[in-house]
mmCIF file of C-alpha atoms in Angstrom:
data_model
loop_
_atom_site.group_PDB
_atom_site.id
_atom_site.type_symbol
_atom_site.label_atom_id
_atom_site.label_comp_id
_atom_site.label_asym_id
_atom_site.label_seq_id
_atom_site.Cartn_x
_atom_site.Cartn_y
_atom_site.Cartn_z
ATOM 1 C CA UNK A 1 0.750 27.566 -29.638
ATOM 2 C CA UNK A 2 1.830 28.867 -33.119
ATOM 3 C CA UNK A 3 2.492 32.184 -34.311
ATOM 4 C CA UNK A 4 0.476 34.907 -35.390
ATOM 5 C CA UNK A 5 3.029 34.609 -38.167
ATOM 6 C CA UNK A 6 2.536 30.760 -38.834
ATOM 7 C CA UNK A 7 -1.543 31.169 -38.983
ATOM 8 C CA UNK A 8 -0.877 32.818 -42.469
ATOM 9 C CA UNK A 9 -0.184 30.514 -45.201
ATOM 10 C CA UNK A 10 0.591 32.133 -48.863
ATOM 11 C CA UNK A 11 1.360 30.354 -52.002
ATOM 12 C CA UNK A 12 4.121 33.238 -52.514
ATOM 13 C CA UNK A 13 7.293 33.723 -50.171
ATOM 14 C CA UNK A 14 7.148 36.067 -46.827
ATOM 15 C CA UNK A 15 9.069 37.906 -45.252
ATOM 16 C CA UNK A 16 8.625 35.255 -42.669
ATOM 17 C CA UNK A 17 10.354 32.485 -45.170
ATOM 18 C CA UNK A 18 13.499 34.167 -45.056
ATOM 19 C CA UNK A 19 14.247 34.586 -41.477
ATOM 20 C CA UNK A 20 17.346 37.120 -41.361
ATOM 21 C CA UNK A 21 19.211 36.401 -44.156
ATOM 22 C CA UNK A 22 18.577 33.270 -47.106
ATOM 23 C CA UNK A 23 21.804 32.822 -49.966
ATOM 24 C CA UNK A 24 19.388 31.685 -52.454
ATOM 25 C CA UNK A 25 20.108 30.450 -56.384
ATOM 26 C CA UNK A 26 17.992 31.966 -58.621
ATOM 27 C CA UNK A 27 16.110 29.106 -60.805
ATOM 28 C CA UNK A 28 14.089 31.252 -63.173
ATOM 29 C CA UNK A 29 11.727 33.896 -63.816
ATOM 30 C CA UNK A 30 7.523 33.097 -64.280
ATOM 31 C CA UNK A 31 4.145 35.027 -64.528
ATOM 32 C CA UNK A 32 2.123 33.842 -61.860
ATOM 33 C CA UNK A 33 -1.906 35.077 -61.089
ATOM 34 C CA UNK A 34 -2.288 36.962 -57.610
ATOM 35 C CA UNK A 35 -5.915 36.993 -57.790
ATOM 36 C CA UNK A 36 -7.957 35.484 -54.964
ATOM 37 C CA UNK A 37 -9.763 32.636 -56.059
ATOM 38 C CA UNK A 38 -12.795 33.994 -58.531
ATOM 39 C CA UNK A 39 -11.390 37.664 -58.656
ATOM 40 C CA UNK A 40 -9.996 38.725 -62.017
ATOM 41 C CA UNK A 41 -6.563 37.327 -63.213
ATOM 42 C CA UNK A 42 -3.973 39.932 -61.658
ATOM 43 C CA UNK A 43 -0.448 38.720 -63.372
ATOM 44 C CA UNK A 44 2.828 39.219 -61.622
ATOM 45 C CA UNK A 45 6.441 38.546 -62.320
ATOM 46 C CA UNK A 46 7.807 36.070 -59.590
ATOM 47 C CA UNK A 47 11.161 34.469 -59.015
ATOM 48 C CA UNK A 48 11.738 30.860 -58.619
ATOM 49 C CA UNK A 49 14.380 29.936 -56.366
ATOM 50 C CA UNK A 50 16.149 26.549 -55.681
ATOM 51 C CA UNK A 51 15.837 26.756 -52.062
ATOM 52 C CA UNK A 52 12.399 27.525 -51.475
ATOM 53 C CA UNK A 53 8.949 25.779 -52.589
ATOM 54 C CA UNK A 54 7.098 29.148 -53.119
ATOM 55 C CA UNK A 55 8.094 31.809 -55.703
ATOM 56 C CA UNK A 56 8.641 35.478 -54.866
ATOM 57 C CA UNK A 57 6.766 38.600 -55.946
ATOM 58 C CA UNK A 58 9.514 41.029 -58.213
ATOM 59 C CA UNK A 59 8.500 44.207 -57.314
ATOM 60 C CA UNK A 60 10.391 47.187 -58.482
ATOM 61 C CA UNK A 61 13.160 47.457 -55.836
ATOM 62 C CA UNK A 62 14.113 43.587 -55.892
ATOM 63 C CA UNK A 63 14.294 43.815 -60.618
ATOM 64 C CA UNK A 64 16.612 46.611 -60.047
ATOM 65 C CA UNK A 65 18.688 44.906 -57.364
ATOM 66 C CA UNK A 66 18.986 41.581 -59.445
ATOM 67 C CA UNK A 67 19.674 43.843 -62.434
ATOM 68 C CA UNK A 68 22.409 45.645 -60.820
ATOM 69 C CA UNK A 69 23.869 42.009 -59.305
ATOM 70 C CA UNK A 70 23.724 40.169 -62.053
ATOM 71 C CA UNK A 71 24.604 43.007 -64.753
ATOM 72 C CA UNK A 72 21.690 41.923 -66.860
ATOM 73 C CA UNK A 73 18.313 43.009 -67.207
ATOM 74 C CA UNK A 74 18.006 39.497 -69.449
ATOM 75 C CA UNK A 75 16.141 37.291 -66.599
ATOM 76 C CA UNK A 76 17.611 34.408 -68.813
ATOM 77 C CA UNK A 77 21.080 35.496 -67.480
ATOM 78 C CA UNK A 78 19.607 35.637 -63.678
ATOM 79 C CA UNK A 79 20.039 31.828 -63.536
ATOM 80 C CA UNK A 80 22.359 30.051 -61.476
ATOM 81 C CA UNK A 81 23.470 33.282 -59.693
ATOM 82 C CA UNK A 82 23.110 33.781 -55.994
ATOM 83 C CA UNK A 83 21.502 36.042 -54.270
ATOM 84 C CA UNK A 84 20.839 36.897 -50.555
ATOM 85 C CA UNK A 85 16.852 37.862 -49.421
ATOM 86 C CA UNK A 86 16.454 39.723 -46.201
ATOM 87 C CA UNK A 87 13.749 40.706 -44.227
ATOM 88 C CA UNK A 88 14.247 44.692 -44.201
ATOM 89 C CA UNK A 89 12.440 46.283 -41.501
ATOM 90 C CA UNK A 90 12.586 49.759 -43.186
ATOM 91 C CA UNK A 91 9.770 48.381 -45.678
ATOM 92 C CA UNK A 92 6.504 49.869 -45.259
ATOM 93 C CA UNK A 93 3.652 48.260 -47.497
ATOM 94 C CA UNK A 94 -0.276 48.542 -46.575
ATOM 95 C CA UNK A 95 0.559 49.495 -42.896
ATOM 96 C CA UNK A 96 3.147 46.704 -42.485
ATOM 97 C CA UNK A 97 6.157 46.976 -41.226
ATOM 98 C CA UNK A 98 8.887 44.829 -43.225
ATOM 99 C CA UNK A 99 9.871 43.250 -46.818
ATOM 100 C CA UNK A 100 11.465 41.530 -48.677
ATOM 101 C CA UNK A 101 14.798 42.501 -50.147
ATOM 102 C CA UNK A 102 17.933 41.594 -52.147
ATOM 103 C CA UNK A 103 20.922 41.657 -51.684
ATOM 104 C CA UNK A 104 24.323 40.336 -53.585
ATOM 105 C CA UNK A 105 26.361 37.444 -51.540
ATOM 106 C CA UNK A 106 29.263 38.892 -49.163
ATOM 107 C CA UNK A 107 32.563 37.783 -51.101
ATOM 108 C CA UNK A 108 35.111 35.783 -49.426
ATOM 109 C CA UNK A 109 36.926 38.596 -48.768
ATOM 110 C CA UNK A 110 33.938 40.420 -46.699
ATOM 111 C CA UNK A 111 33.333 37.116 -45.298
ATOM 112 C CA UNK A 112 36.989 37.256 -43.568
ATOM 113 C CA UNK A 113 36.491 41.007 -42.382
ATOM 114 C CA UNK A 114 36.274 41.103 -38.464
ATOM 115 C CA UNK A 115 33.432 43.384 -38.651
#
């Protein structure tokens, strides 16, 4: 039987998607329309990344993350750079618990840390 989870489908990445960690390439930056079909346009700012069919919704949090990464608020410099998603449970949104978030990549020298 399949998930609760796996019963939702979404043209836009879940928290779901990313399991507990995703090193992702970011591919570029588009407006896409979050309006159910027949509702009024509703335009948000979504990255595209390499690694996944489905863009993700920027909200506030994630820009300034990617920002502070990628020392650019120039989405034109965003691409080709690496990032990490997460699924943080200390998100709250709408009475759900859990989110997206960013994250830079662990460098080598983290990566060789015991801890």
């Amino acid at each position: 039987m399949p998930k609760t989870s796996e019963m939702k489908s979404s043209k836009f990445l879940k928290k779901e998607d990313v399991g507990i960690g995703a090193l992702c390439t970011i591919a570029g930056v588009e407006e896409h329309n979050m309006a159910m079909e027949g509702a009024p346009r509703d335009m948000k700012w979504c990255l595209i990344l390499s690694e996944f069919d489905k863009p993700m919704v920027l909200n506030v949090t994630n820009t300034n993350a990617i920002e502070k990464i990628t020392g650019s608020d120039d989405t034109d410099h965003w691409n080709g750079r690496q990032i990490v998603l997460f699924n943080d449970q200390n998100v709250l949104y709408e009475g759900k618990v859990g989110g997206i978030r960013v994250r830079a990549p662990k460098s080598q020298a983290e990566k060789d840390l015991p801890f």
